[in-house]
Amino acid sequence: MANNSYGGEKSPPDQDYQEQEFGCTLQELRSLMELRGAEGLQKIQESYGGIHGLCSKLKSSPVEGLTGYPAETEKRKAEFGQNHIPPKQSKSFLQLVWEALQDVTLIILEVAAIISLGLSFYRPPDAEKDCNKGAGSVDEEDKAEAGWIEGVAILLSVICVVLVTAFNDWSKEKQFRGLQNRIVQEQKFSVVRRGQVIQIPVAELVVGDIAQIKYGDLLPTDGILVQGNDLKLDESALTGESDLVKKTLDKDPMLLAGTHVMEGSGKMLITAVGINSQTGIIFTLLGTGEDEDNNKRAKKEQKRKKKEEKRKENGKKEKETLDGVMIEMQTLNAQEVGDGEVKKKVSMSKKEKSVLQGKLTKLAVEIGKAGLVMSAMTVIILVVLFVVETFWVQDRSWVKDCTPIYIQFFVKFFIIGVTVLVVAVPEGLPLAVTISLAYSVKKMMKDNNLVRHLDACETMGNATAICSDKTGTLTLNRMTVVQVYIADTYYRRVPNPKHIPRNIMDLLIQGIAVNCAYTTKILCPDKEGGLPQQVGNKTECALLGFALALQKDYEAIRYEIPEEKFYKVYTFNSIRKSMSTVLKNADGSFRMFSKGASEILLKKCNKILLSNGECREFPQRARNDLVKMVIEPMASEGLRTICLAYRDFPLTDGEPEWDNEADILRCLTCLCVVGIEDPVRPEVPDAIRKCQRAGITVRMVTGDNINTAIAIATKCGIIQPGHNFLCLEGKEFNKLIRNEKGEIEQELIDKVWPKLRVLARSSPTDKHTLVKGIIDSTVTQQRQVVAVTGDGTNDGPALKKADVGFAMGIAGTDVAKEASDIILTDDNFTSIVKAVMWGRNVYDCISKFLQFQLTVNVVAVVVAFTGACITQDSPLKAVQMLWVNLIMDTFASLALATEPPTESLLLRKPYGRNKPLISRTMMKNILGHAVYQLTVVFTLLFAGERLFDIDSGRSAPLHAPPSEHYTIVFNTFVMMQLFNEINARKIHGEHNVFAGIFSNAIFCSIVLGTFIIQIVIVQFGGKPFSCVSLSFDQWLWCIFLGVGCLLWGQIVSSIPTSWLTFLKPAGHGTQMQDDDDMDDLDEIDYIERELRRGQILWFRGLNRIQTQMRVVNAFQDSLTPYEGLEKPQSLTSIHNFMTPPEFWMEDSQPHVPLIDDTDAEDHLPTKHHSKACALPSLNKNNNAVDSGVHLFLESNKSRPSAPEIPFPGDHCVIGSPNPGCLSCENLNMDKKKRCPK
């Protein structure tokens, strides 16, 4: 490959590129990419003379790529478009204002205020004095001046609330856009420019670029395959076909954006980007592109409705005869025919409602009902008291001319009732959740957590189990070869090159150079005195570093043998656990270099190279000795062991059958075994101790050797000497969880997972089975909340199944990232611990807000209700209560929801899914502070005029001017809320409520700002706020009574909660169903669940037949290929267009024989496949499950239950069967036989 770099070349004149003409047009390329398979290949051959001809027409080179000069890329963007699809236009501020105005309580308030405003200008001519006598009198001048003020003030308050709500929604939308842009900017792709492989942002890809694609990539553009190695793609996102599609130069070179590379690697010529790619065309048709006009959208909607009506007519007969059956039928039809919006919305709402949201929703409904009852009672009592006082006590008759005056009173009462409802309804709850989550997500970015799904942040706070990868997460992911077994000699450090025979050295270096991905390389240190940079796969980097340590240049070999000269490549995957590259020699023979897990690859070797450079036979006994003398000692030191081997295929034997992998990967000659060190991250042991102290069980799931895994787990603190925990290999794990039919059983998993701490040699399906087993388990009181880390494409099922999926930002594939909830930008386990802290902090912030808001709710509602009953008026006027509502809803949610997390959050166990939001301690605080505040308010209300020597504000007429008395009541009430906001910072009974208060600048600013606004309202608010200015002494008394909340809070905190047995917690969450149960509920609605089991089964069978008939009818109606597709949430990047492939796991044994199972009887005598290890008793966590499970796109079959198989015991006495031992033949062992243990 060319070694020219960017630095030394001068950019050519811009006009050279401006005048450059391409040999094909945008429309031609779009048409080309609509073809598939052989048709596309034929078109390329006929129109362009092959792929190289197409490259030349696009002024590109398959080897050198583009030059990458700005003028050239800009020219290509202008000619063929940018790799960007315009996002869906966000809502304008005015739209958000309109949505905020749709709030029912605000609408009622607006209507009442407008009626009040209109009636305030009406004065009856003759009976005015008589009316006023009945209703309380006020001077004519004051009435004329004050009548309209309250209505206008309420309207202005409503406008203020609406604007604040709309602004919050707007800022939230802006934050989400920023988060999405951050995710997009993180996405980079490898391209060849001027002969060098570089990574550029996905948005910078242009037509003509040569892109390198590899296992795990999500293709960002359309393209034509230029060179491929065992390349297989998942195109189900576009075609719906679940089978992997093999891509080759001679059969099907067409690659489409949005598809996933599931196996292999290669290079592609980019031919279409952005809205011109096949994915972009689809979304443009769906109306998400910039150039989509409303007419097209309207026509498409009309067309869709016609299709739907036609389908309805086809099914009319079934609807008439089987009305009940059709309930499920409609759901299934919507899912299978393509009109899946209803289905998706139902399932999405269930999936997206997290633990916290479920609890909050239920609590908000309960509070709202109570508020509605109180507001209705307030209105009724006010009306009744007015009617009794006016028409009964004063014995007045209804005068027609006085009707507007009476209505004015009724409207006033109604406004008071609605205001009580506004204060009682906790509309600030969703705002608090949103603010807290958005704030946490923003801050988590700085802690290397890129949150993709907002509720994952909160869910992480409830995590009870973490299943972590080893490499890169627990370790530094900087690998180095430190020990070698080569030429029949075991070296404890890298040997001197002189000690290695020349022929072995040549084979070794060539094997390392060509059998490591060419994207993997060692670069010079980025700063003087630093370590060399490792780019690409870190295990391969260790091997390349080993070659450099032997004073050999692997780049020279790669330049001599470019990837185009590879004859065949068997890329690494979780099933093979090895990689092999086949080269064709000049004489027509073949040589294959292999590398892989040592104990697996050694079983394929029948020869080994000696110190004299010659081969000798390598029988089973010699392999066993090598394992005991070399591999196990390396693994016990925490080293990853890799075997390097090769095989020659003589010309005389003819060309092998390359698709028969089991036959190809045997009869190898062992070159060497290397021990690779990957040190444990220094901060990981402390992080794991924090997790264990916080009640979170950490499990290691790795594909590495079990001895290596145990050594690393011991260093990390996952296992400790003296504790009876399990360390299993994937195969042993599968034996324990499967019945005699080979089917996985939950009961068997439940016997294994509580003690399991390390799962080695595990496949991604093992991980999925373990995660599912832990989540579905019922052996613990509360359902386990499981977090999983993953980096590979096949980790997708486990990441999707987990409550929170963490993908590796550095080592992770695009598919893993798409399936995840949070991306670890530094691949570090400590970042997961920070995510736990932030998640718990979100939960606590919401609880703090609830504690504050419910105290205000109780006091405000009781004061308004009691005042209405006794004084026929509310002491807190409508505008004042709206201001209080603004304080406690918007400002308090912003202040309390942005509290930063502290280490103390990790000193308690997880709350769990069923713990109430409002604990008994919080209930004690709420009621305790409510008692103090109500005592103060009522004392001021009924005795304030005597205490302050002022006029009473009770029994004031309809439009009476504001009084000092009620102003003091209002001001004291607000001061108590301000100081109680400080009390609300602590929810677990802590005495020091000021701890860390100055670390939250937002909280301090809001409390101070609210205090200043309150001064302005009281001193200058006047009639609109029903206030008069207070003296300095009166202000001091108001503040003193407010500070009393802090002193009273210390008394409340000192009362043991255990004494208050009458207090009950509140805010229990609804029992959350698992995703699988939800899917069932989607298909069986309430009516059907009421039917008997037999009827349901009969209905389902019939429905399936009807559904199939409808599918046939739908295809006969020639549905458009894009019918029913739903618009994506975000379209700023091609990576966001296509959802990750749907994963189904089939629990049967694989249909393709595994490479490492070919010598199944040839088990290596490792110390133990199953080891009892040490670890403190922790919570259960998830791990991998079945190394023999194959990834199949097919729905799960239900498994029949099997007889219970006891868990392996630790004490088997010879001659006596142990009821706890699996080896005792399931308790059916003849008593004369001996236990194998």
Short mmCIF file of N, CA and C in Angstrom, two decimals, residues 316-407:
data_model
loop_
_atom_site.label_atom_id
_atom_site.label_comp_id
_atom_site.label_asym_id
_atom_site.label_seq_id
_atom_site.Cartn_x
_atom_site.Cartn_y
_atom_site.Cartn_z
N LYS A 316 -64.71 -7.82 6.06
CA LYS A 316 -66.00 -7.44 6.63
C LYS A 316 -66.78 -8.66 7.11
N LYS A 317 -66.69 -9.71 6.31
CA LYS A 317 -67.46 -10.91 6.63
C LYS A 317 -67.00 -11.52 7.94
N GLU A 318 -65.65 -11.59 8.08
CA GLU A 318 -65.13 -12.16 9.32
C GLU A 318 -65.54 -11.32 10.52
N LYS A 319 -65.57 -9.98 10.34
CA LYS A 319 -65.92 -9.10 11.45
C LYS A 319 -67.35 -9.33 11.90
N GLU A 320 -68.22 -9.57 10.92
CA GLU A 320 -69.63 -9.75 11.27
C GLU A 320 -69.84 -11.03 12.05
N THR A 321 -69.13 -12.09 11.66
CA THR A 321 -69.37 -13.39 12.27
C THR A 321 -68.51 -13.65 13.51
N LEU A 322 -67.37 -13.06 13.54
CA LEU A 322 -66.44 -13.35 14.64
C LEU A 322 -65.96 -12.04 15.27
N ASP A 323 -66.91 -11.35 15.86
CA ASP A 323 -66.56 -10.03 16.39
C ASP A 323 -65.52 -10.11 17.48
N GLY A 324 -65.70 -11.07 18.37
CA GLY A 324 -64.74 -11.19 19.47
C GLY A 324 -63.38 -11.65 19.00
N VAL A 325 -63.38 -12.52 18.03
CA VAL A 325 -62.10 -13.04 17.52
C VAL A 325 -61.29 -11.93 16.88
N MET A 326 -61.98 -10.99 16.26
CA MET A 326 -61.28 -9.98 15.47
C MET A 326 -60.42 -9.05 16.31
N ILE A 327 -60.64 -9.05 17.61
CA ILE A 327 -59.83 -8.18 18.46
C ILE A 327 -58.38 -8.54 18.32
N GLU A 328 -58.08 -9.83 18.43
CA GLU A 328 -56.69 -10.25 18.24
C GLU A 328 -56.31 -10.17 16.78
N MET A 329 -57.30 -10.48 15.95
CA MET A 329 -57.04 -10.51 14.51
C MET A 329 -56.50 -9.17 14.01
N GLN A 330 -57.11 -8.08 14.47
CA GLN A 330 -56.70 -6.76 14.00
C GLN A 330 -55.26 -6.47 14.38
N THR A 331 -54.91 -6.87 15.60
CA THR A 331 -53.53 -6.63 16.04
C THR A 331 -52.55 -7.40 15.19
N LEU A 332 -52.87 -8.66 14.98
CA LEU A 332 -51.95 -9.50 14.19
C LEU A 332 -51.88 -9.01 12.76
N ASN A 333 -53.04 -8.64 12.21
CA ASN A 333 -53.05 -8.18 10.84
C ASN A 333 -52.22 -6.92 10.69
N ALA A 334 -52.37 -6.02 11.65
CA ALA A 334 -51.60 -4.78 11.59
C ALA A 334 -50.12 -5.06 11.64
N GLN A 335 -49.78 -6.08 12.42
CA GLN A 335 -48.36 -6.39 12.56
C GLN A 335 -47.82 -7.04 11.30
N GLU A 336 -48.59 -7.99 10.76
CA GLU A 336 -48.01 -8.82 9.72
C GLU A 336 -48.17 -8.23 8.32
N VAL A 337 -49.27 -7.48 8.11
CA VAL A 337 -49.47 -6.91 6.78
C VAL A 337 -48.62 -5.69 6.56
N GLY A 338 -48.38 -4.96 7.64
CA GLY A 338 -47.51 -3.80 7.49
C GLY A 338 -48.03 -2.55 8.14
N ASP A 339 -49.34 -2.49 8.40
CA ASP A 339 -49.88 -1.30 9.05
C ASP A 339 -49.73 -1.46 10.55
N GLY A 340 -48.51 -1.32 11.03
CA GLY A 340 -48.19 -1.66 12.40
C GLY A 340 -48.14 -0.50 13.35
N GLU A 341 -48.74 0.63 12.98
CA GLU A 341 -48.58 1.81 13.83
C GLU A 341 -49.22 1.61 15.19
N VAL A 342 -50.46 1.03 15.20
CA VAL A 342 -51.15 0.85 16.47
C VAL A 342 -50.35 -0.08 17.35
N LYS A 343 -49.92 -1.17 16.76
CA LYS A 343 -49.13 -2.16 17.50
C LYS A 343 -47.88 -1.53 18.07
N LYS A 344 -47.19 -0.76 17.22
CA LYS A 344 -45.92 -0.18 17.65
C LYS A 344 -46.15 0.82 18.78
N LYS A 345 -47.22 1.62 18.65
CA LYS A 345 -47.47 2.63 19.66
C LYS A 345 -47.78 1.99 21.00
N VAL A 346 -48.60 0.92 20.96
CA VAL A 346 -48.95 0.23 22.20
C VAL A 346 -47.71 -0.33 22.85
N SER A 347 -46.92 -1.08 22.07
CA SER A 347 -45.73 -1.72 22.65
C SER A 347 -44.71 -0.70 23.07
N MET A 348 -44.59 0.39 22.29
CA MET A 348 -43.60 1.41 22.64
C MET A 348 -43.97 2.07 23.96
N SER A 349 -45.27 2.38 24.13
CA SER A 349 -45.65 3.06 25.35
C SER A 349 -45.39 2.18 26.56
N LYS A 350 -45.61 0.88 26.38
CA LYS A 350 -45.35 -0.03 27.49
C LYS A 350 -43.87 -0.18 27.75
N LYS A 351 -43.12 -0.27 26.69
CA LYS A 351 -41.68 -0.45 26.85
C LYS A 351 -41.04 0.80 27.44
N GLU A 352 -41.49 1.98 26.94
CA GLU A 352 -40.83 3.20 27.33
C GLU A 352 -41.18 3.62 28.75
N LYS A 353 -42.30 3.15 29.27
CA LYS A 353 -42.67 3.55 30.62
C LYS A 353 -41.78 2.80 31.59
N SER A 354 -40.83 3.50 32.17
CA SER A 354 -39.85 2.88 33.05
C SER A 354 -40.44 2.68 34.43
N VAL A 355 -39.64 2.14 35.35
CA VAL A 355 -40.09 1.89 36.72
C VAL A 355 -40.58 3.19 37.35
N LEU A 356 -39.76 4.21 37.26
CA LEU A 356 -40.09 5.50 37.88
C LEU A 356 -41.32 6.12 37.25
N GLN A 357 -41.40 6.06 35.92
CA GLN A 357 -42.55 6.66 35.23
C GLN A 357 -43.84 5.96 35.62
N GLY A 358 -43.77 4.64 35.77
CA GLY A 358 -44.95 3.89 36.18
C GLY A 358 -45.44 4.32 37.55
N LYS A 359 -44.51 4.48 38.50
CA LYS A 359 -44.87 4.91 39.85
C LYS A 359 -45.42 6.34 39.85
N LEU A 360 -44.76 7.22 39.09
CA LEU A 360 -45.18 8.62 39.05
C LEU A 360 -46.57 8.78 38.45
N THR A 361 -46.83 8.03 37.38
CA THR A 361 -48.13 8.12 36.72
C THR A 361 -49.24 7.75 37.69
N LYS A 362 -49.03 6.65 38.41
CA LYS A 362 -50.06 6.19 39.35
C LYS A 362 -50.24 7.20 40.49
N LEU A 363 -49.13 7.73 40.99
CA LEU A 363 -49.21 8.70 42.08
C LEU A 363 -49.89 9.98 41.64
N ALA A 364 -49.55 10.46 40.43
CA ALA A 364 -50.14 11.70 39.91
C ALA A 364 -51.65 11.56 39.76
N VAL A 365 -52.09 10.39 39.30
CA VAL A 365 -53.53 10.15 39.15
C VAL A 365 -54.22 10.19 40.51
N GLU A 366 -53.62 9.56 41.52
CA GLU A 366 -54.21 9.53 42.86
C GLU A 366 -54.30 10.94 43.44
N ILE A 367 -53.21 11.72 43.30
CA ILE A 367 -53.21 13.09 43.82
C ILE A 367 -54.24 13.93 43.08
N GLY A 368 -54.30 13.76 41.76
CA GLY A 368 -55.26 14.51 40.95
C GLY A 368 -56.70 14.24 41.36
N LYS A 369 -57.02 12.96 41.66
CA LYS A 369 -58.37 12.62 42.10
C LYS A 369 -58.70 13.31 43.42
N ALA A 370 -57.75 13.26 44.35
CA ALA A 370 -57.96 13.92 45.65
C ALA A 370 -58.16 15.42 45.47
N GLY A 371 -57.35 16.03 44.61
CA GLY A 371 -57.47 17.46 44.35
C GLY A 371 -58.81 17.81 43.73
N LEU A 372 -59.29 16.94 42.82
CA LEU A 372 -60.58 17.18 42.16
C LEU A 372 -61.72 17.16 43.18
N VAL A 373 -61.66 16.20 44.10
CA VAL A 373 -62.69 16.10 45.14
C VAL A 373 -62.67 17.35 46.02
N MET A 374 -61.45 17.76 46.44
CA MET A 374 -61.33 18.93 47.30
C MET A 374 -61.82 20.19 46.60
N SER A 375 -61.46 20.36 45.32
CA SER A 375 -61.87 21.57 44.59
C SER A 375 -63.38 21.59 44.41
N ALA A 376 -63.99 20.43 44.12
CA ALA A 376 -65.44 20.36 43.96
C ALA A 376 -66.15 20.70 45.27
N MET A 377 -65.61 20.15 46.37
CA MET A 377 -66.21 20.43 47.68
C MET A 377 -66.08 21.92 48.02
N THR A 378 -64.94 22.51 47.66
CA THR A 378 -64.74 23.94 47.92
C THR A 378 -65.80 24.77 47.21
N VAL A 379 -66.00 24.50 45.93
CA VAL A 379 -66.99 25.25 45.14
C VAL A 379 -68.39 25.06 45.72
N ILE A 380 -68.73 23.81 46.03
CA ILE A 380 -70.08 23.52 46.54
C ILE A 380 -70.33 24.26 47.86
N ILE A 381 -69.33 24.20 48.78
CA ILE A 381 -69.50 24.84 50.09
C ILE A 381 -69.62 26.36 49.93
N LEU A 382 -68.79 26.96 49.08
CA LEU A 382 -68.86 28.41 48.86
C LEU A 382 -70.22 28.83 48.32
N VAL A 383 -70.70 28.07 47.35
CA VAL A 383 -72.00 28.40 46.73
C VAL A 383 -73.12 28.26 47.76
N VAL A 384 -73.08 27.14 48.51
CA VAL A 384 -74.15 26.89 49.50
C VAL A 384 -74.14 27.98 50.57
N LEU A 385 -72.96 28.31 51.08
CA LEU A 385 -72.87 29.33 52.12
C LEU A 385 -73.38 30.68 51.61
N PHE A 386 -73.04 31.02 50.38
CA PHE A 386 -73.49 32.30 49.80
C PHE A 386 -75.01 32.32 49.67
N VAL A 387 -75.56 31.23 49.15
CA VAL A 387 -77.02 31.16 48.94
C VAL A 387 -77.74 31.22 50.29
N VAL A 388 -77.24 30.45 51.27
CA VAL A 388 -77.88 30.44 52.60
C VAL A 388 -77.80 31.83 53.24
N GLU A 389 -76.62 32.44 53.19
CA GLU A 389 -76.42 33.76 53.80
C GLU A 389 -77.30 34.83 53.13
N THR A 390 -77.35 34.79 51.79
CA THR A 390 -78.06 35.84 51.06
C THR A 390 -79.57 35.63 51.08
N PHE A 391 -80.02 34.43 50.77
CA PHE A 391 -81.46 34.21 50.57
C PHE A 391 -82.17 33.62 51.78
N TRP A 392 -81.41 33.11 52.74
CA TRP A 392 -82.04 32.51 53.92
C TRP A 392 -81.87 33.40 55.14
N VAL A 393 -80.59 33.70 55.46
CA VAL A 393 -80.32 34.50 56.66
C VAL A 393 -80.82 35.93 56.46
N GLN A 394 -80.45 36.55 55.34
CA GLN A 394 -80.86 37.93 55.08
C GLN A 394 -82.27 38.01 54.47
N ASP A 395 -82.80 36.84 54.15
CA ASP A 395 -84.17 36.75 53.63
C ASP A 395 -84.41 37.68 52.44
N ARG A 396 -83.48 37.60 51.49
CA ARG A 396 -83.58 38.44 50.29
C ARG A 396 -84.16 37.61 49.14
N SER A 397 -84.84 38.24 48.28
CA SER A 397 -85.40 37.56 47.10
C SER A 397 -84.47 37.79 45.90
N TRP A 398 -84.57 36.86 44.97
CA TRP A 398 -83.75 36.94 43.75
C TRP A 398 -84.30 38.08 42.85
N VAL A 399 -83.47 39.07 42.62
CA VAL A 399 -83.84 40.20 41.78
C VAL A 399 -83.20 40.01 40.41
N LYS A 400 -84.01 40.14 39.39
CA LYS A 400 -83.54 39.86 38.03
C LYS A 400 -82.33 40.72 37.67
N ASP A 401 -82.39 42.00 38.04
CA ASP A 401 -81.29 42.90 37.70
C ASP A 401 -80.00 42.54 38.45
N CYS A 402 -80.14 41.81 39.56
CA CYS A 402 -78.95 41.43 40.35
C CYS A 402 -78.31 40.14 39.84
N THR A 403 -78.93 39.48 38.87
CA THR A 403 -78.41 38.18 38.41
C THR A 403 -76.94 38.25 38.00
N PRO A 404 -76.51 39.24 37.21
CA PRO A 404 -75.07 39.29 36.86
C PRO A 404 -74.16 39.40 38.08
N ILE A 405 -74.64 40.12 39.12
CA ILE A 405 -73.83 40.25 40.33
C ILE A 405 -73.69 38.90 41.02
N TYR A 406 -74.84 38.18 41.11
CA TYR A 406 -74.78 36.85 41.74
C TYR A 406 -73.89 35.91 40.92
N ILE A 407 -74.04 35.99 39.59
CA ILE A 407 -73.20 35.14 38.72
C ILE A 407 -71.73 35.46 38.94
#
